[in-house]
Short mmCIF file of C-alpha atoms in Angstrom, two decimals:
data_model
loop_
_atom_site.label_atom_id
_atom_site.label_comp_id
_atom_site.label_asym_id
_atom_site.label_seq_id
_atom_site.Cartn_x
_atom_site.Cartn_y
_atom_site.Cartn_z
CA GLY A 223 -101.04 -135.62 37.23
CA ASN A 224 -102.15 -134.66 40.75
CA ASP A 225 -103.14 -136.20 44.09
CA ARG A 226 -106.71 -137.06 43.11
CA VAL A 227 -105.71 -140.70 42.74
CA GLU A 228 -104.68 -140.84 46.38
CA ARG A 229 -107.79 -139.07 47.61
CA SER A 230 -110.17 -141.16 45.50
CA ASN A 231 -108.55 -144.56 46.14
CA ALA A 232 -108.07 -145.06 42.41
CA ARG A 233 -106.26 -148.03 40.91
CA GLN A 234 -102.83 -149.06 42.09
CA LEU A 235 -100.68 -152.19 42.08
CA ALA A 236 -98.27 -153.19 44.85
CA VAL A 237 -96.04 -156.23 45.34
CA ARG A 238 -94.55 -156.97 48.76
CA TRP A 239 -91.87 -159.48 49.81
CA SER A 240 -91.42 -160.20 53.51
CA THR A 241 -89.10 -162.39 55.53
CA GLU A 242 -87.97 -163.12 59.10
CA PRO A 243 -84.16 -163.51 58.88
CA VAL A 244 -83.84 -164.06 62.66
CA PRO A 245 -86.53 -164.68 65.31
CA GLY A 246 -88.30 -161.44 66.15
CA LEU A 247 -86.93 -159.46 63.19
CA ASN A 248 -89.36 -158.89 60.32
CA THR A 249 -88.28 -157.18 57.11
CA ALA A 250 -90.09 -156.36 53.89
CA LEU A 251 -89.57 -154.79 50.48
CA MET A 252 -92.42 -153.28 48.47
CA LEU A 253 -92.79 -152.01 44.91
CA ARG A 254 -95.86 -149.90 44.18
CA LYS A 255 -97.33 -148.17 41.15
CA ARG A 256 -100.45 -146.07 41.27
CA ASP A 257 -102.47 -145.01 38.26
CA GLY A 258 -100.85 -142.09 36.42
CA ALA A 259 -97.53 -142.20 38.29
CA ARG A 260 -94.21 -143.99 38.18
CA VAL A 261 -93.04 -146.85 40.40
CA GLY A 262 -92.08 -146.27 44.05
CA ALA A 263 -90.13 -148.56 46.39
CA GLY A 264 -90.33 -149.06 50.13
CA VAL A 265 -88.55 -151.02 52.86
CA SER A 266 -89.59 -151.77 56.42
CA ALA A 267 -88.21 -153.55 59.45
CA SER A 268 -89.52 -154.31 62.93
CA TYR A 269 -87.98 -156.06 65.90
CA GLY A 270 -89.67 -157.05 69.13
CA VAL A 271 -87.90 -157.61 72.45
CA ASP A 272 -90.05 -158.39 75.49
CA GLU A 273 -92.19 -155.27 76.08
CA VAL A 274 -90.62 -153.15 73.31
CA THR A 275 -91.10 -153.20 69.54
CA LEU A 276 -88.85 -151.10 67.28
CA ARG A 277 -89.64 -150.34 63.68
CA ALA A 278 -88.48 -148.29 60.70
CA ASP A 279 -90.20 -147.65 57.39
CA ALA A 280 -89.02 -145.74 54.32
CA TYR A 281 -90.72 -145.16 50.97
CA TYR A 282 -89.21 -143.40 47.96
CA GLY A 283 -91.73 -142.64 45.26
CA PRO A 284 -93.62 -140.00 43.30
CA ALA A 285 -94.75 -137.01 45.34
CA GLU A 286 -98.42 -137.40 46.22
CA ALA A 287 -99.55 -134.83 48.77
CA ARG A 288 -98.81 -131.56 50.61
CA ARG A 289 -98.58 -129.72 47.30
CA PHE A 290 -98.40 -125.94 47.47
CA PRO A 291 -99.09 -123.59 44.58
CA LEU A 292 -95.72 -122.72 43.10
CA GLY A 293 -96.35 -118.98 43.34
CA LEU A 294 -96.65 -119.14 47.12
CA LEU A 295 -93.09 -120.42 47.40
CA ASP A 296 -91.30 -118.58 44.56
CA GLY A 297 -90.50 -114.88 44.30
CA ALA A 298 -91.69 -111.93 46.35
CA PRO A 299 -95.08 -111.93 48.16
CA ARG A 300 -97.93 -110.82 45.91
CA LEU A 301 -101.64 -111.21 45.20
CA TYR A 302 -102.72 -113.62 42.50
CA LEU A 303 -105.38 -113.21 39.82
CA PRO A 304 -106.53 -115.63 38.48
CA PRO A 305 -106.11 -118.44 41.04
CA LEU A 306 -102.65 -119.95 41.46
CA ALA A 307 -101.39 -122.80 39.35
CA PHE A 308 -100.41 -125.72 41.54
CA GLY A 309 -96.86 -126.97 41.72
CA TYR A 310 -94.95 -130.04 40.72
CA ASP A 311 -96.38 -132.98 38.83
CA PRO A 312 -96.58 -135.70 41.49
CA GLY A 313 -96.22 -138.37 38.81
CA HIS A 314 -92.63 -137.35 38.08
CA ASP A 315 -91.18 -135.65 41.18
CA TYR A 316 -89.81 -138.18 43.71
CA ARG A 317 -89.80 -137.75 47.50
CA LEU A 318 -88.67 -139.75 50.53
CA ARG A 319 -91.13 -140.45 53.33
CA SER A 320 -90.04 -142.33 56.44
CA VAL A 321 -91.07 -143.25 59.98
CA ILE A 322 -88.91 -144.45 62.88
CA GLY A 323 -90.83 -145.55 65.93
CA ALA A 324 -91.14 -147.68 69.04
CA THR A 325 -93.94 -149.22 71.08
CA TRP A 326 -93.67 -150.01 74.78
CA THR A 327 -96.28 -152.06 76.62
CA PRO A 328 -95.16 -151.95 80.28
CA ARG A 329 -98.30 -153.66 81.51
CA ARG A 330 -101.55 -155.11 80.27
CA ALA A 331 -103.98 -152.62 78.71
CA LEU A 332 -101.32 -149.89 78.53
CA ALA A 333 -99.30 -149.07 75.40
CA LEU A 334 -96.98 -146.14 74.70
CA TYR A 335 -96.01 -145.12 71.15
CA GLY A 336 -93.35 -142.76 69.82
CA GLU A 337 -92.53 -141.89 66.20
CA TRP A 338 -90.34 -139.56 64.17
CA VAL A 339 -92.14 -138.80 60.89
CA HIS A 340 -90.40 -137.34 57.83
CA HIS A 341 -92.23 -136.05 54.72
CA GLY A 342 -89.81 -135.28 51.92
CA ASP A 343 -92.43 -133.24 50.09
CA GLY A 344 -93.03 -130.92 53.06
CA LEU A 345 -91.86 -127.32 53.22
CA SER A 346 -88.31 -126.40 54.17
CA GLY A 347 -87.59 -123.61 56.64
CA ARG A 348 -86.89 -121.11 53.86
CA GLN A 349 -90.10 -122.06 52.03
CA TRP A 350 -92.10 -121.71 55.26
CA ASP A 351 -90.69 -118.23 55.93
CA ARG A 352 -91.61 -117.21 52.39
CA TYR A 353 -95.10 -118.59 52.85
CA THR A 354 -95.70 -116.68 56.10
CA ASP A 355 -94.65 -113.51 54.24
CA GLN A 356 -97.36 -114.32 51.70
CA LEU A 357 -99.90 -114.72 54.52
CA ALA A 358 -99.02 -111.32 55.95
CA LEU A 359 -99.43 -109.64 52.56
CA HIS A 360 -102.75 -111.34 51.84
CA GLY A 361 -104.12 -110.28 55.22
CA ALA A 362 -102.96 -106.67 54.82
CA ALA A 363 -104.52 -106.45 51.35
CA LEU A 364 -108.01 -106.89 52.81
CA GLU A 365 -108.06 -103.16 53.50
CA GLY A 366 -106.96 -102.18 49.98
CA PRO A 367 -108.53 -101.92 46.53
CA ARG A 368 -107.96 -105.61 45.77
CA ARG A 369 -110.00 -106.93 48.64
CA GLY A 370 -111.65 -109.56 46.44
CA ALA A 371 -108.31 -110.99 45.37
CA ALA A 372 -107.10 -110.95 48.97
CA ILE A 373 -110.16 -112.93 50.09
CA GLY A 374 -109.53 -115.51 47.38
CA ASN A 375 -105.86 -115.80 48.28
CA LEU A 376 -106.66 -116.18 52.00
CA GLY A 377 -109.16 -118.91 51.13
CA THR A 378 -106.35 -120.84 49.44
CA ASP A 379 -104.08 -120.20 52.42
CA LEU A 380 -106.64 -121.51 54.90
CA SER A 381 -107.36 -124.63 52.86
CA LEU A 382 -103.64 -125.43 52.79
CA LEU A 383 -103.20 -124.89 56.52
CA GLY A 384 -106.45 -126.76 57.12
CA SER A 385 -104.74 -129.95 55.94
CA ALA A 386 -103.31 -130.21 59.48
CA PRO A 387 -102.85 -132.42 61.44
CA ALA A 388 -101.41 -134.16 58.39
CA GLY A 389 -98.83 -131.36 58.46
CA VAL A 390 -97.17 -129.34 55.73
CA ARG A 391 -93.59 -129.25 57.10
CA ARG A 392 -90.99 -131.99 56.76
CA ASP A 393 -90.45 -133.45 60.23
CA TYR A 394 -92.75 -134.28 63.14
CA VAL A 395 -92.76 -136.21 66.40
CA TYR A 396 -95.81 -138.30 67.26
CA LEU A 397 -96.46 -139.56 70.81
CA ARG A 398 -99.46 -141.59 71.98
CA ALA A 399 -100.59 -143.32 75.14
CA GLU A 400 -103.36 -145.92 74.98
CA LEU A 401 -105.18 -147.24 78.05
CA GLY A 402 -107.84 -149.91 77.70
CA GLN A 403 -110.49 -150.48 80.36
CA GLY A 404 -112.91 -153.27 79.49
CA ASP A 405 -115.10 -152.11 76.61
CA ALA A 406 -113.74 -148.54 76.75
CA THR A 407 -110.32 -147.28 75.64
CA TRP A 408 -108.65 -143.90 76.25
CA TYR A 409 -106.13 -142.34 73.86
CA LEU A 410 -103.93 -139.29 74.41
CA SER A 411 -101.72 -138.20 71.50
CA THR A 412 -99.51 -135.30 70.48
CA PHE A 413 -98.38 -134.46 66.95
CA ALA A 414 -95.60 -131.85 67.10
CA GLY A 415 -93.70 -130.01 64.39
CA VAL A 416 -89.96 -130.37 64.93
CA ALA A 417 -89.22 -127.07 63.16
CA ASP A 418 -91.33 -124.81 65.40
CA GLY A 419 -92.65 -126.88 68.31
CA SER A 420 -96.31 -126.27 67.48
CA THR A 421 -98.58 -129.17 68.41
CA VAL A 422 -101.91 -130.89 67.89
CA THR A 423 -102.94 -132.65 71.11
CA THR A 424 -105.90 -135.04 71.00
CA LEU A 425 -107.81 -136.81 73.76
CA SER A 426 -110.00 -139.66 72.52
CA LYS A 427 -112.20 -142.34 73.95
CA SER A 428 -114.01 -145.25 72.34
CA TRP A 429 -116.81 -147.42 73.69
CA GLN A 430 -117.65 -150.88 72.36
CA LEU A 431 -121.45 -150.74 72.56
CA ARG A 432 -122.11 -154.06 70.84
CA ASP A 433 -120.14 -156.63 68.84
CA HIS A 434 -120.26 -154.47 65.70
CA LEU A 435 -121.12 -151.06 67.12
CA THR A 436 -118.53 -148.57 68.46
CA LEU A 437 -118.86 -144.99 69.66
CA LYS A 438 -115.81 -142.73 69.36
CA ALA A 439 -115.29 -139.19 70.66
CA ASP A 440 -112.26 -136.92 70.48
CA LEU A 441 -111.22 -133.35 71.27
CA SER A 442 -108.16 -131.73 69.65
CA ALA A 443 -106.32 -128.53 70.60
CA PHE A 444 -103.97 -126.71 68.19
CA THR A 445 -101.19 -124.77 69.93
CA GLY A 446 -98.11 -122.87 68.84
CA SER A 447 -96.44 -119.49 68.92
CA ALA A 448 -97.28 -116.74 66.45
CA GLY A 449 -96.08 -117.75 63.00
CA SER A 450 -95.82 -121.48 63.83
CA GLU A 451 -97.65 -124.04 61.72
CA PHE A 452 -100.37 -125.17 64.12
CA GLY A 453 -100.51 -121.70 65.64
CA LEU A 454 -101.62 -120.45 62.21
CA THR A 455 -104.35 -123.02 61.59
CA PRO A 456 -107.83 -121.51 61.10
CA TYR A 457 -109.14 -123.11 64.31
CA ARG A 458 -107.97 -123.71 67.85
CA TYR A 459 -110.16 -126.65 68.86
CA GLN A 460 -111.97 -129.47 67.09
CA ALA A 461 -114.41 -132.07 68.43
CA HIS A 462 -115.70 -135.22 66.74
CA LEU A 463 -118.32 -137.79 67.69
CA VAL A 464 -118.54 -140.89 65.49
CA LEU A 465 -120.85 -143.91 65.62
CA LEU A 466 -119.21 -146.81 63.75
CA GLN A 467 -121.15 -149.84 62.55
CA THR A 468 -119.13 -152.71 61.08
CA PHE A 469 -120.42 -155.67 59.14
#
């Protein structure tokens, strides 16, 4: 009855049919059922022409992620004691998720990607405005007699916003440039919310040290105006260094 199945890679069954009706055009249909939820269906298509590949994917199935506590989105702003009950049952509430994208490889070792990403279970504009009102109230309550409750509520708020760059709104644009140079590859990407223009911009580089050993480093910056999604995240910059050993 919640998203633990997705986060724990629990049992699921999927069946996929694919075909190439004309040269260069690949299409597929998928049916999928995860443990504790109903069946979802997806379609995909991709078409390559010279240096460009176009693709579209859509999946309609039980809601699985980006769940907000119902109280944060219903009614007037207020403090909550005890902790909030979370919202819809993802096993029974259906959502549409889709991606439309293109890849352009103008020359060897250079690839450019662009995508429009839609999450049907993200927040609408009205829900987002209501949520930012909740944030303002929780912050103001730190100076009042219910400071403990305010701290708890703000902890929930930060954990929800901390799910970025997965995003909590409905529509995003994703852009990426990839440049390979021998055993090292550079990546520059931007993940932008369509609703408010806030962005997560990431610069990454990977080094192939050995046949099965890779070093990866990245630096991300979260930008946006006051009240925008990525402008409200509890951090401005993130850095990661990963050593990956494959077998």
